[in-house]
Every structure is written in structure tokens, then in C-alpha cells.
Amino acid sequence: MKQLWCAMSLVAGSLLFSANASADSSTEALLQQMTQASQSLNYELAFISINKQGVESLRYRHARLDNKPMAQLLQMDGPRREVVQRGNEVSYFEPGLEPFTLNGDYIVDSLPSLVYTDYKRLAPYYDFISVGRTRIADRLCDVIRVVARDGTRYSYIVWLDSQTKLPMRVDLLDRDGETLEQFRVISFTVNETPAPVMQNLAKATLPPLLSVPGSEKVNFNWAPTWLPQGFNEISGSRRPLPGVDVPIESRLYTDGLFSFSVNVNRAGAASSSQMLRTGRRTVSSDVRNNAEITIVGELPPQTAKRIADSVKFRASQP
């Protein structure tokens, strides 16, 4: 009897694992389709962006012309603020500032970052959980949760249109389930061909590319000894602080969905340990052995502090 019970338990466990793996695979495929649709379709979204600072109304247009992405983000209320993408260049038009252009793959302050994510890269560290279907903006949507398995990050809930796979709503949640940010579509259209305004944009004269000062790359004598699962260093630099003779050393990390930097500089008389969170962004500073260690990024405060506490120096501090 004991052997029969063990065999049944193994079979049941195997079936459960297969069902979970299949569910995870199907939701991952839906999320990958959302990424592809957002970057390949010709469409226009009217949406609101809600966070702790208030509510913004925006319009986002996207098209592909000659196999190049074209996009326009327009703030609908208050002073006109516009961001335009043409190929791998993104131009900014702000009231009171000279227009400028930067290199970029997409407009970072439009659709939520998870729209541009490679979910195959996230799969080892995140669970993609189907929550069913509901209606958003009068469209039937698939609802999926994106949750880090180690519990050290924020999580997402995404509502994607069952037909076009475009995102209709995206909520960013903290570890207690409180909504930090919400992207919510009010209306949208999808076109077979690019809208005339996007074709005109392809011919428009945009501001010159802004020259970004280079940074001094060095071998650091410090590094964090603990990182959340899946985070990798993508760059490192050493720069002077504006108006101060103290250089700052920085390492930038990402897991493909969230990012943060670890910054180290010589502590000054005014340096102190502090913690500040504004929406998704946390700033955690710690002073140790004549060095100021600052974590800046899209992390819960507890995670940021743990990273700061793990920083070790191999030689003399800066």
C-alpha cells in the first residue's frame, strides 16, 4: 500500500508540474506576442498614467515605415510636451528648453517597460500567472501576473487585448500589493497602414543628436556581494559629480525588467545614511568606512538596503 501511495504521489506531482509548465509557457507566449505587437503594429493609444504624483493624459502613436519604428508621445493637458522616435533616435520637445535628440530603442516614458521585455530571459526568475479574462476599454483582455520568484522585486499585472495583443492596462505593485503606478488605455485604434501624421513625421527635421560626455572606465576596488536573482552588470563608469571635485563610481545592473545602479564616492561632511522612495524608485544611502554607498533604482527599499549592506571593498576606499 505504501508503494502504491508513493507511485500515485509521483504521478500526481508529475501531472501538476506539467500543467504548471504548460500554463507558464502559454502565458509567456502571450507576453511575447504583446511585445511583438507593440513594436510591429500601426496603432494609436489614448491613455492615462496614474502614480503618487497625480494623473497624466497622453496620446501615443506608433508605426513602422521602411521597417523602422516611428513613434510620437504627446502630453494632452497643460504645456505641450512631445517626444518623437524615428529609427534609433528619440527627440524631446519641452517648454522652455532647446529641443534635443538622444540615441534610444524606444520612448522610455510612454508604454511601461515590461512591454519591451524579452520574456525568455525572465523565465528562469519570474512566474507568469494567468488570472483569467476581463474587459478594459470595452475590449476582452487576458490578465497575467508577472512575479519574481525570490520576492525581492515589484510585480506587474498586465491586461492585454485578446485580439491585437496590445496592452490595455498595466499595474505596478509593491511587495504588499499596493499599486505604485498604473497605465490605462481609454481608447485605441489599429490601422493597416501608417497614419498620415506618422508619414509626415518621417520627413520632418528633428533636432541634432546631443553629444553625451564620455565616462572614465576603471577597475573598481568594490562590488556588491549579493544581488537579486537574474541581475547582471551591464556597464560601469567613473564620473565627476557636477560642481564637486569628488568622482563617483557607478555600476548599472538589470534583469531585463527592472534596473538599478550602485554608486560609491568618498564620504563628505554632509554624508549620512538615508532612505527615500518615490513611486517605483528608491534611493538608499549608507556611509561606511569613509565611503558613501548609494543605491538608485526600481527596487523595494528592503532590497536596496540589502544590496548596499553587501558592498565589499577589496582595497582602500575611494
PDB file of C-alpha atoms in Angstrom:
ATOM      1  CA  MET A   1       0.000   0.000   0.000  1.00  0.00           C
ATOM      2  CA  LYS A   2       2.833   2.372   0.852  1.00  0.00           C
ATOM      3  CA  GLN A   3       4.472   1.723  -2.537  1.00  0.00           C
ATOM      4  CA  LEU A   4       1.144   2.367  -4.335  1.00  0.00           C
ATOM      5  CA  TRP A   5       0.709   5.662  -2.434  1.00  0.00           C
ATOM      6  CA  CYS A   6       4.221   6.794  -3.350  1.00  0.00           C
ATOM      7  CA  ALA A   7       3.650   5.918  -7.012  1.00  0.00           C
ATOM      8  CA  MET A   8       0.357   7.829  -7.082  1.00  0.00           C
ATOM      9  CA  SER A   9       2.014  10.825  -5.417  1.00  0.00           C
ATOM     10  CA  LEU A  10       4.787  10.850  -8.020  1.00  0.00           C
ATOM     11  CA  VAL A  11       2.305  10.649 -10.895  1.00  0.00           C
ATOM     12  CA  ALA A  12       0.151  13.422  -9.417  1.00  0.00           C
ATOM     13  CA  GLY A  13       3.214  15.592  -8.862  1.00  0.00           C
ATOM     14  CA  SER A  14       4.373  14.987 -12.410  1.00  0.00           C
ATOM     15  CA  LEU A  15       0.958  15.922 -13.804  1.00  0.00           C
ATOM     16  CA  LEU A  16       0.839  19.064 -11.670  1.00  0.00           C
ATOM     17  CA  PHE A  17       4.327  20.090 -12.807  1.00  0.00           C
ATOM     18  CA  SER A  18       3.384  19.521 -16.448  1.00  0.00           C
ATOM     19  CA  ALA A  19       0.209  21.588 -16.067  1.00  0.00           C
ATOM     20  CA  ASN A  20       2.104  24.450 -14.413  1.00  0.00           C
ATOM     21  CA  ALA A  21       4.846  24.323 -17.025  1.00  0.00           C
ATOM     22  CA  SER A  22       2.249  24.392 -19.801  1.00  0.00           C
ATOM     23  CA  ALA A  23       0.414  27.322 -18.201  1.00  0.00           C
ATOM     24  CA  ASP A  24       3.657  29.226 -17.713  1.00  0.00           C
ATOM     25  CA  SER A  25       4.615  28.543 -21.322  1.00  0.00           C
ATOM     26  CA  SER A  26       1.282  29.765 -22.703  1.00  0.00           C
ATOM     27  CA  THR A  27       1.329  32.962 -20.638  1.00  0.00           C
ATOM     28  CA  GLU A  28       4.954  33.585 -21.642  1.00  0.00           C
ATOM     29  CA  ALA A  29       3.892  33.220 -25.288  1.00  0.00           C
ATOM     30  CA  LEU A  30       1.094  35.775 -24.776  1.00  0.00           C
ATOM     31  CA  LEU A  31       3.533  38.239 -23.216  1.00  0.00           C
ATOM     32  CA  GLN A  32       5.980  37.738 -26.090  1.00  0.00           C
ATOM     33  CA  GLN A  33       3.101  38.421 -28.510  1.00  0.00           C
ATOM     34  CA  MET A  34       2.361  41.651 -26.618  1.00  0.00           C
ATOM     35  CA  THR A  35       5.973  42.763 -27.082  1.00  0.00           C
ATOM     36  CA  GLN A  36       5.888  41.909 -30.782  1.00  0.00           C
ATOM     37  CA  ALA A  37       2.516  43.616 -31.382  1.00  0.00           C
ATOM     38  CA  SER A  38       3.603  46.796 -29.581  1.00  0.00           C
ATOM     39  CA  GLN A  39       6.651  47.107 -31.826  1.00  0.00           C
ATOM     40  CA  SER A  40       5.184  45.966 -35.159  1.00  0.00           C
ATOM     41  CA  LEU A  41       1.592  47.259 -35.462  1.00  0.00           C
ATOM     42  CA  ASN A  42       0.397  50.663 -36.676  1.00  0.00           C
ATOM     43  CA  TYR A  43      -1.743  51.985 -33.825  1.00  0.00           C
ATOM     44  CA  GLU A  44      -2.747  54.925 -31.644  1.00  0.00           C
ATOM     45  CA  LEU A  45      -3.472  54.831 -27.911  1.00  0.00           C
ATOM     46  CA  ALA A  46      -5.124  57.405 -25.690  1.00  0.00           C
ATOM     47  CA  PHE A  47      -4.226  56.550 -22.099  1.00  0.00           C
ATOM     48  CA  ILE A  48      -3.828  57.858 -18.586  1.00  0.00           C
ATOM     49  CA  SER A  49      -0.777  57.378 -16.394  1.00  0.00           C
ATOM     50  CA  ILE A  50      -1.510  57.291 -12.660  1.00  0.00           C
ATOM     51  CA  ASN A  51       1.086  57.445  -9.883  1.00  0.00           C
ATOM     52  CA  LYS A  52       1.585  59.031  -6.468  1.00  0.00           C
ATOM     53  CA  GLN A  53       2.301  62.409  -8.099  1.00  0.00           C
ATOM     54  CA  GLY A  54      -1.022  62.558  -9.948  1.00  0.00           C
ATOM     55  CA  VAL A  55      -2.703  61.683 -13.234  1.00  0.00           C
ATOM     56  CA  GLU A  56      -1.474  62.449 -16.767  1.00  0.00           C
ATOM     57  CA  SER A  57      -3.413  62.148 -20.023  1.00  0.00           C
ATOM     58  CA  LEU A  58      -1.315  61.150 -23.024  1.00  0.00           C
ATOM     59  CA  ARG A  59      -1.543  60.002 -26.620  1.00  0.00           C
ATOM     60  CA  TYR A  60       0.886  57.534 -28.163  1.00  0.00           C
ATOM     61  CA  ARG A  61       1.162  56.775 -31.870  1.00  0.00           C
ATOM     62  CA  HIS A  62       3.290  54.003 -33.355  1.00  0.00           C
ATOM     63  CA  ALA A  63       4.047  52.912 -36.899  1.00  0.00           C
ATOM     64  CA  ARG A  64       6.657  51.116 -38.952  1.00  0.00           C
ATOM     65  CA  LEU A  65       7.927  52.810 -42.110  1.00  0.00           C
ATOM     66  CA  ASP A  66      10.611  51.201 -44.256  1.00  0.00           C
ATOM     67  CA  ASN A  67      10.988  48.651 -41.446  1.00  0.00           C
ATOM     68  CA  LYS A  68      11.926  51.410 -38.981  1.00  0.00           C
ATOM     69  CA  PRO A  69       9.946  52.255 -35.839  1.00  0.00           C
ATOM     70  CA  MET A  70       8.240  55.649 -35.728  1.00  0.00           C
ATOM     71  CA  ALA A  71       6.515  56.875 -32.584  1.00  0.00           C
ATOM     72  CA  GLN A  72       5.063  60.025 -31.052  1.00  0.00           C
ATOM     73  CA  LEU A  73       4.137  60.670 -27.424  1.00  0.00           C
ATOM     74  CA  LEU A  74       2.099  63.791 -26.673  1.00  0.00           C
ATOM     75  CA  GLN A  75       1.030  65.159 -23.285  1.00  0.00           C
ATOM     76  CA  MET A  76      -2.626  66.105 -23.687  1.00  0.00           C
ATOM     77  CA  ASP A  77      -3.006  68.548 -20.756  1.00  0.00           C
ATOM     78  CA  GLY A  78      -1.035  71.651 -19.810  1.00  0.00           C
ATOM     79  CA  PRO A  79       2.050  72.855 -21.716  1.00  0.00           C
ATOM     80  CA  ARG A  80       2.721  70.913 -24.893  1.00  0.00           C
ATOM     81  CA  ARG A  81       5.332  68.226 -24.273  1.00  0.00           C
ATOM     82  CA  GLU A  82       6.210  65.928 -27.135  1.00  0.00           C
ATOM     83  CA  VAL A  83       8.619  63.046 -27.648  1.00  0.00           C
ATOM     84  CA  VAL A  84       9.299  61.671 -31.118  1.00  0.00           C
ATOM     85  CA  GLN A  85      11.095  58.495 -32.156  1.00  0.00           C
ATOM     86  CA  ARG A  86      12.472  57.917 -35.640  1.00  0.00           C
ATOM     87  CA  GLY A  87      14.533  54.764 -36.005  1.00  0.00           C
ATOM     88  CA  ASN A  88      17.013  54.623 -33.136  1.00  0.00           C
ATOM     89  CA  GLU A  89      16.851  58.353 -32.386  1.00  0.00           C
ATOM     90  CA  VAL A  90      14.475  59.910 -29.845  1.00  0.00           C
ATOM     91  CA  SER A  91      13.830  63.675 -29.859  1.00  0.00           C
ATOM     92  CA  TYR A  92      12.457  65.703 -26.934  1.00  0.00           C
ATOM     93  CA  PHE A  93      10.453  68.934 -27.164  1.00  0.00           C
ATOM     94  CA  GLU A  94       9.938  70.582 -23.761  1.00  0.00           C
ATOM     95  CA  PRO A  95       8.610  74.078 -22.963  1.00  0.00           C
ATOM     96  CA  GLY A  96      11.467  76.430 -22.085  1.00  0.00           C
ATOM     97  CA  LEU A  97      14.194  74.051 -23.285  1.00  0.00           C
ATOM     98  CA  GLU A  98      16.068  73.705 -26.532  1.00  0.00           C
ATOM     99  CA  PRO A  99      14.894  70.554 -28.376  1.00  0.00           C
ATOM    100  CA  PHE A 100      17.434  67.724 -28.385  1.00  0.00           C
ATOM    101  CA  THR A 101      17.867  64.173 -29.670  1.00  0.00           C
ATOM    102  CA  LEU A 102      19.326  61.082 -27.972  1.00  0.00           C
ATOM    103  CA  ASN A 103      20.014  57.552 -29.145  1.00  0.00           C
ATOM    104  CA  GLY A 104      17.361  55.085 -27.978  1.00  0.00           C
ATOM    105  CA  ASP A 105      15.419  51.971 -28.943  1.00  0.00           C
ATOM    106  CA  TYR A 106      12.060  53.320 -27.741  1.00  0.00           C
ATOM    107  CA  ILE A 107      10.444  56.219 -25.885  1.00  0.00           C
ATOM    108  CA  VAL A 108      11.136  55.294 -22.266  1.00  0.00           C
ATOM    109  CA  ASP A 109       8.343  57.446 -20.775  1.00  0.00           C
ATOM    110  CA  SER A 110       5.428  56.053 -22.781  1.00  0.00           C
ATOM    111  CA  LEU A 111       4.418  52.400 -22.564  1.00  0.00           C
ATOM    112  CA  PRO A 112       5.527  50.541 -19.404  1.00  0.00           C
ATOM    113  CA  SER A 113       8.961  48.916 -19.618  1.00  0.00           C
ATOM    114  CA  LEU A 114       7.547  45.371 -19.453  1.00  0.00           C
ATOM    115  CA  VAL A 115       6.111  45.948 -22.955  1.00  0.00           C
ATOM    116  CA  TYR A 116       9.676  45.892 -24.328  1.00  0.00           C
ATOM    117  CA  THR A 117      10.929  42.922 -22.310  1.00  0.00           C
ATOM    118  CA  ASP A 118      12.350  39.608 -23.557  1.00  0.00           C
ATOM    119  CA  TYR A 119      10.331  37.120 -21.522  1.00  0.00           C
ATOM    120  CA  LYS A 120      12.547  34.182 -22.369  1.00  0.00           C
ATOM    121  CA  ARG A 121      15.272  35.961 -20.429  1.00  0.00           C
ATOM    122  CA  LEU A 122      12.915  36.490 -17.473  1.00  0.00           C
ATOM    123  CA  ALA A 123      11.513  32.949 -17.435  1.00  0.00           C
ATOM    124  CA  PRO A 124      14.111  31.437 -15.035  1.00  0.00           C
ATOM    125  CA  TYR A 125      13.444  34.124 -12.415  1.00  0.00           C
ATOM    126  CA  TYR A 126       9.780  35.091 -12.827  1.00  0.00           C
ATOM    127  CA  ASP A 127       6.417  33.338 -12.780  1.00  0.00           C
ATOM    128  CA  PHE A 128       3.828  34.305 -15.409  1.00  0.00           C
ATOM    129  CA  ILE A 129       0.441  33.558 -13.909  1.00  0.00           C
ATOM    130  CA  SER A 130      -2.831  33.634 -15.844  1.00  0.00           C
ATOM    131  CA  VAL A 131      -5.584  35.349 -13.853  1.00  0.00           C
ATOM    132  CA  GLY A 132      -8.375  34.887 -16.414  1.00  0.00           C
ATOM    133  CA  ARG A 133     -10.141  37.375 -18.672  1.00  0.00           C
ATOM    134  CA  THR A 134     -11.998  40.662 -18.218  1.00  0.00           C
ATOM    135  CA  ARG A 135     -12.896  43.835 -20.134  1.00  0.00           C
ATOM    136  CA  ILE A 136     -10.789  47.010 -20.367  1.00  0.00           C
ATOM    137  CA  ALA A 137     -11.640  49.921 -22.719  1.00  0.00           C
ATOM    138  CA  ASP A 138     -14.548  47.798 -23.986  1.00  0.00           C
ATOM    139  CA  ARG A 139     -12.140  45.066 -25.077  1.00  0.00           C
ATOM    140  CA  LEU A 140     -11.843  41.479 -23.879  1.00  0.00           C
ATOM    141  CA  CYS A 141      -8.432  41.099 -22.257  1.00  0.00           C
ATOM    142  CA  ASP A 142      -6.218  38.304 -20.966  1.00  0.00           C
ATOM    143  CA  VAL A 143      -4.929  39.098 -17.465  1.00  0.00           C
ATOM    144  CA  ILE A 144      -1.437  37.955 -16.447  1.00  0.00           C
ATOM    145  CA  ARG A 145       0.642  38.495 -13.319  1.00  0.00           C
ATOM    146  CA  VAL A 146       4.438  38.810 -13.606  1.00  0.00           C
ATOM    147  CA  VAL A 147       6.010  37.942 -10.246  1.00  0.00           C
ATOM    148  CA  ALA A 148       9.670  37.456  -9.259  1.00  0.00           C
ATOM    149  CA  ARG A 149      10.226  34.079  -7.659  1.00  0.00           C
ATOM    150  CA  ASP A 150      12.629  35.355  -5.000  1.00  0.00           C
ATOM    151  CA  GLY A 151      10.220  38.053  -3.759  1.00  0.00           C
ATOM    152  CA  THR A 152      12.845  40.819  -3.909  1.00  0.00           C
ATOM    153  CA  ARG A 153      11.212  42.962  -6.598  1.00  0.00           C
ATOM    154  CA  TYR A 154       7.994  44.674  -7.517  1.00  0.00           C
ATOM    155  CA  SER A 155       5.423  42.767  -9.586  1.00  0.00           C
ATOM    156  CA  TYR A 156       3.155  43.561 -12.515  1.00  0.00           C
ATOM    157  CA  ILE A 157      -0.381  42.774 -13.582  1.00  0.00           C
ATOM    158  CA  VAL A 158      -0.965  43.245 -17.304  1.00  0.00           C
ATOM    159  CA  TRP A 159      -4.246  43.259 -19.223  1.00  0.00           C
ATOM    160  CA  LEU A 160      -3.609  42.613 -22.937  1.00  0.00           C
ATOM    161  CA  ASP A 161      -6.175  42.791 -25.708  1.00  0.00           C
ATOM    162  CA  SER A 162      -7.122  39.229 -26.671  1.00  0.00           C
ATOM    163  CA  GLN A 163      -7.300  40.156 -30.360  1.00  0.00           C
ATOM    164  CA  THR A 164      -4.437  42.584 -31.065  1.00  0.00           C
ATOM    165  CA  LYS A 165      -2.281  41.616 -28.009  1.00  0.00           C
ATOM    166  CA  LEU A 166      -1.667  45.315 -27.267  1.00  0.00           C
ATOM    167  CA  PRO A 167      -1.510  46.262 -23.553  1.00  0.00           C
ATOM    168  CA  MET A 168      -4.746  47.832 -22.310  1.00  0.00           C
ATOM    169  CA  ARG A 169      -3.754  48.233 -18.673  1.00  0.00           C
ATOM    170  CA  VAL A 170      -0.590  47.655 -16.644  1.00  0.00           C
ATOM    171  CA  ASP A 171      -0.356  47.932 -12.841  1.00  0.00           C
ATOM    172  CA  LEU A 172       2.968  48.017 -10.977  1.00  0.00           C
ATOM    173  CA  LEU A 173       2.568  46.626  -7.442  1.00  0.00           C
ATOM    174  CA  ASP A 174       4.823  46.813  -4.415  1.00  0.00           C
ATOM    175  CA  ARG A 175       5.531  43.804  -2.220  1.00  0.00           C
ATOM    176  CA  ASP A 176       2.399  44.495  -0.155  1.00  0.00           C
ATOM    177  CA  GLY A 177       0.184  44.520  -3.243  1.00  0.00           C
ATOM    178  CA  GLU A 178      -0.283  48.290  -3.284  1.00  0.00           C
ATOM    179  CA  THR A 179      -0.461  49.910  -6.728  1.00  0.00           C
ATOM    180  CA  LEU A 180       2.520  52.191  -7.330  1.00  0.00           C
ATOM    181  CA  GLU A 181       1.776  53.071 -10.966  1.00  0.00           C
ATOM    182  CA  GLN A 182      -1.000  52.387 -13.447  1.00  0.00           C
ATOM    183  CA  PHE A 183      -1.073  52.629 -17.243  1.00  0.00           C
ATOM    184  CA  ARG A 184      -4.659  52.501 -18.535  1.00  0.00           C
ATOM    185  CA  VAL A 185      -5.862  52.796 -22.116  1.00  0.00           C
ATOM    186  CA  ILE A 186      -9.049  54.793 -22.688  1.00  0.00           C
ATOM    187  CA  SER A 187      -9.349  54.257 -26.449  1.00  0.00           C
ATOM    188  CA  PHE A 188      -7.224  52.896 -29.265  1.00  0.00           C
ATOM    189  CA  THR A 189      -7.196  52.214 -32.994  1.00  0.00           C
ATOM    190  CA  VAL A 190      -5.145  49.825 -35.115  1.00  0.00           C
ATOM    191  CA  ASN A 191      -4.578  50.616 -38.804  1.00  0.00           C
ATOM    192  CA  GLU A 192      -3.439  48.548 -41.769  1.00  0.00           C
ATOM    193  CA  THR A 193      -1.134  51.352 -42.919  1.00  0.00           C
ATOM    194  CA  PRO A 194       0.692  54.123 -41.024  1.00  0.00           C
ATOM    195  CA  ALA A 195      -1.393  57.221 -40.285  1.00  0.00           C
ATOM    196  CA  PRO A 196      -0.618  60.316 -42.429  1.00  0.00           C
ATOM    197  CA  VAL A 197       0.773  62.151 -39.394  1.00  0.00           C
ATOM    198  CA  MET A 198       3.385  59.414 -38.987  1.00  0.00           C
ATOM    199  CA  GLN A 199       4.313  59.598 -42.663  1.00  0.00           C
ATOM    200  CA  ASN A 200       4.828  63.352 -42.254  1.00  0.00           C
ATOM    201  CA  LEU A 201       6.966  62.684 -39.196  1.00  0.00           C
ATOM    202  CA  ALA A 202       9.318  60.588 -41.308  1.00  0.00           C
ATOM    203  CA  LYS A 203      10.101  63.702 -43.390  1.00  0.00           C
ATOM    204  CA  ALA A 204      10.296  66.211 -40.509  1.00  0.00           C
ATOM    205  CA  THR A 205      13.522  67.932 -39.492  1.00  0.00           C
ATOM    206  CA  LEU A 206      14.434  66.838 -35.987  1.00  0.00           C
ATOM    207  CA  PRO A 207      16.920  68.392 -33.514  1.00  0.00           C
ATOM    208  CA  PRO A 208      20.581  67.369 -33.812  1.00  0.00           C
ATOM    209  CA  LEU A 209      21.884  64.425 -31.833  1.00  0.00           C
ATOM    210  CA  LEU A 210      23.069  65.519 -28.389  1.00  0.00           C
ATOM    211  CA  SER A 211      26.671  64.722 -27.614  1.00  0.00           C
ATOM    212  CA  VAL A 212      26.858  62.876 -24.303  1.00  0.00           C
ATOM    213  CA  PRO A 213      30.204  63.268 -22.463  1.00  0.00           C
ATOM    214  CA  GLY A 214      32.154  60.057 -22.217  1.00  0.00           C
ATOM    215  CA  SER A 215      32.885  58.461 -18.875  1.00  0.00           C
ATOM    216  CA  GLU A 216      36.155  57.184 -17.491  1.00  0.00           C
ATOM    217  CA  LYS A 217      36.086  53.409 -17.204  1.00  0.00           C
ATOM    218  CA  VAL A 218      38.116  51.970 -14.362  1.00  0.00           C
ATOM    219  CA  ASN A 219      38.616  48.775 -12.416  1.00  0.00           C
ATOM    220  CA  PHE A 220      36.759  49.244  -9.160  1.00  0.00           C
ATOM    221  CA  ASN A 221      38.035  48.027  -5.803  1.00  0.00           C
ATOM    222  CA  TRP A 222      34.485  47.308  -4.633  1.00  0.00           C
ATOM    223  CA  ALA A 223      31.478  45.249  -5.647  1.00  0.00           C
ATOM    224  CA  PRO A 224      28.177  44.091  -4.144  1.00  0.00           C
ATOM    225  CA  THR A 225      28.392  40.515  -2.911  1.00  0.00           C
ATOM    226  CA  TRP A 226      24.622  39.939  -3.139  1.00  0.00           C
ATOM    227  CA  LEU A 227      22.194  40.681  -5.965  1.00  0.00           C
ATOM    228  CA  PRO A 228      18.601  39.551  -6.607  1.00  0.00           C
ATOM    229  CA  GLN A 229      18.455  36.550  -8.932  1.00  0.00           C
ATOM    230  CA  GLY A 230      18.838  37.346 -12.624  1.00  0.00           C
ATOM    231  CA  PHE A 231      20.515  40.753 -12.296  1.00  0.00           C
ATOM    232  CA  ASN A 232      23.683  41.311 -14.302  1.00  0.00           C
ATOM    233  CA  GLU A 233      26.053  44.245 -14.580  1.00  0.00           C
ATOM    234  CA  ILE A 234      25.706  45.976 -17.957  1.00  0.00           C
ATOM    235  CA  SER A 235      28.023  48.964 -17.523  1.00  0.00           C
ATOM    236  CA  GLY A 236      30.420  50.706 -15.173  1.00  0.00           C
ATOM    237  CA  SER A 237      31.784  54.248 -15.149  1.00  0.00           C
ATOM    238  CA  ARG A 238      33.677  56.826 -13.137  1.00  0.00           C
ATOM    239  CA  ARG A 239      32.488  60.440 -13.435  1.00  0.00           C
ATOM    240  CA  PRO A 240      32.983  63.695 -11.548  1.00  0.00           C
ATOM    241  CA  LEU A 241      29.977  64.965  -9.631  1.00  0.00           C
ATOM    242  CA  PRO A 242      28.574  68.256 -11.032  1.00  0.00           C
ATOM    243  CA  GLY A 243      30.058  71.205  -9.143  1.00  0.00           C
ATOM    244  CA  VAL A 244      32.067  68.907  -6.866  1.00  0.00           C
ATOM    245  CA  ASP A 245      35.641  67.659  -7.117  1.00  0.00           C
ATOM    246  CA  VAL A 246      34.621  64.218  -5.878  1.00  0.00           C
ATOM    247  CA  PRO A 247      34.331  61.494  -8.575  1.00  0.00           C
ATOM    248  CA  ILE A 248      31.600  58.881  -8.324  1.00  0.00           C
ATOM    249  CA  GLU A 249      31.965  55.263  -9.388  1.00  0.00           C
ATOM    250  CA  SER A 250      28.854  53.530 -10.700  1.00  0.00           C
ATOM    251  CA  ARG A 251      27.801  50.045 -11.723  1.00  0.00           C
ATOM    252  CA  LEU A 252      24.489  49.602 -13.585  1.00  0.00           C
ATOM    253  CA  TYR A 253      22.512  46.355 -13.244  1.00  0.00           C
ATOM    254  CA  THR A 254      19.370  44.996 -14.902  1.00  0.00           C
ATOM    255  CA  ASP A 255      17.396  41.768 -15.014  1.00  0.00           C
ATOM    256  CA  GLY A 256      15.685  42.768 -18.274  1.00  0.00           C
ATOM    257  CA  LEU A 257      12.676  44.269 -16.498  1.00  0.00           C
ATOM    258  CA  PHE A 258      13.959  46.376 -13.601  1.00  0.00           C
ATOM    259  CA  SER A 259      17.260  48.220 -13.227  1.00  0.00           C
ATOM    260  CA  PHE A 260      19.312  49.947 -10.553  1.00  0.00           C
ATOM    261  CA  SER A 261      22.769  51.442 -10.033  1.00  0.00           C
ATOM    262  CA  VAL A 262      25.271  51.062  -7.219  1.00  0.00           C
ATOM    263  CA  ASN A 263      27.243  54.285  -6.673  1.00  0.00           C
ATOM    264  CA  VAL A 264      30.289  54.795  -4.464  1.00  0.00           C
ATOM    265  CA  ASN A 265      32.114  58.053  -3.662  1.00  0.00           C
ATOM    266  CA  ARG A 266      34.226  59.451  -0.861  1.00  0.00           C
ATOM    267  CA  ALA A 267      32.028  60.491   2.058  1.00  0.00           C
ATOM    268  CA  GLY A 268      31.819  64.181   2.833  1.00  0.00           C
ATOM    269  CA  ALA A 269      30.941  66.115   5.959  1.00  0.00           C
ATOM    270  CA  ALA A 270      27.261  66.188   4.957  1.00  0.00           C
ATOM    271  CA  SER A 271      27.044  62.487   4.036  1.00  0.00           C
ATOM    272  CA  SER A 272      24.532  60.433   6.008  1.00  0.00           C
ATOM    273  CA  SER A 273      22.554  57.227   5.812  1.00  0.00           C
ATOM    274  CA  GLN A 274      19.053  57.752   4.443  1.00  0.00           C
ATOM    275  CA  MET A 275      16.214  56.040   2.590  1.00  0.00           C
ATOM    276  CA  LEU A 276      13.755  57.611   0.148  1.00  0.00           C
ATOM    277  CA  ARG A 277      11.147  56.001  -2.109  1.00  0.00           C
ATOM    278  CA  THR A 278       9.161  57.902  -4.735  1.00  0.00           C
ATOM    279  CA  GLY A 279       6.849  55.587  -6.637  1.00  0.00           C
ATOM    280  CA  ARG A 280       8.915  52.802  -8.170  1.00  0.00           C
ATOM    281  CA  ARG A 281      12.259  54.496  -7.476  1.00  0.00           C
ATOM    282  CA  THR A 282      14.221  54.048  -4.282  1.00  0.00           C
ATOM    283  CA  VAL A 283      17.326  55.929  -3.136  1.00  0.00           C
ATOM    284  CA  SER A 284      19.204  54.203  -0.322  1.00  0.00           C
ATOM    285  CA  SER A 285      22.423  55.747   1.061  1.00  0.00           C
ATOM    286  CA  ASP A 286      24.796  54.263   3.599  1.00  0.00           C
ATOM    287  CA  VAL A 287      28.060  55.681   4.953  1.00  0.00           C
ATOM    288  CA  ARG A 288      30.717  53.129   5.825  1.00  0.00           C
ATOM    289  CA  ASN A 289      34.494  53.381   6.231  1.00  0.00           C
ATOM    290  CA  ASN A 290      34.734  56.871   4.733  1.00  0.00           C
ATOM    291  CA  ALA A 291      32.683  55.841   1.678  1.00  0.00           C
ATOM    292  CA  GLU A 292      29.123  56.792   0.719  1.00  0.00           C
ATOM    293  CA  ILE A 293      27.267  53.915  -0.928  1.00  0.00           C
ATOM    294  CA  THR A 294      24.065  54.853  -2.767  1.00  0.00           C
ATOM    295  CA  ILE A 295      21.601  52.514  -4.488  1.00  0.00           C
ATOM    296  CA  VAL A 296      19.290  54.193  -7.011  1.00  0.00           C
ATOM    297  CA  GLY A 297      16.684  52.292  -8.951  1.00  0.00           C
ATOM    298  CA  GLU A 298      13.482  50.327  -9.347  1.00  0.00           C
ATOM    299  CA  LEU A 299      13.672  48.297  -6.167  1.00  0.00           C
ATOM    300  CA  PRO A 300      11.780  47.931  -2.886  1.00  0.00           C
ATOM    301  CA  PRO A 301      13.611  49.723  -0.034  1.00  0.00           C
ATOM    302  CA  GLN A 302      14.406  46.436   1.737  1.00  0.00           C
ATOM    303  CA  THR A 303      16.131  45.070  -1.355  1.00  0.00           C
ATOM    304  CA  ALA A 304      18.078  48.290  -1.953  1.00  0.00           C
ATOM    305  CA  LYS A 305      19.353  48.271   1.637  1.00  0.00           C
ATOM    306  CA  ARG A 306      20.403  44.631   1.400  1.00  0.00           C
ATOM    307  CA  ILE A 307      22.443  45.380  -1.737  1.00  0.00           C
ATOM    308  CA  ALA A 308      24.091  48.402  -0.073  1.00  0.00           C
ATOM    309  CA  ASP A 309      24.951  46.336   3.012  1.00  0.00           C
ATOM    310  CA  SER A 310      26.577  43.685   0.797  1.00  0.00           C
ATOM    311  CA  VAL A 311      29.080  46.054  -0.870  1.00  0.00           C
ATOM    312  CA  LYS A 312      32.638  44.988  -0.017  1.00  0.00           C
ATOM    313  CA  PHE A 313      35.920  46.794  -0.684  1.00  0.00           C
ATOM    314  CA  ARG A 314      38.979  44.858  -1.817  1.00  0.00           C
ATOM    315  CA  ALA A 315      41.472  47.613  -1.039  1.00  0.00           C
ATOM    316  CA  SER A 316      41.447  51.211   0.109  1.00  0.00           C
ATOM    317  CA  GLN A 317      38.135  53.035  -0.150  1.00  0.00           C
ATOM    318  CA  PRO A 318      37.761  55.939  -2.549  1.00  0.00           C
TER     319      PRO A 318
END
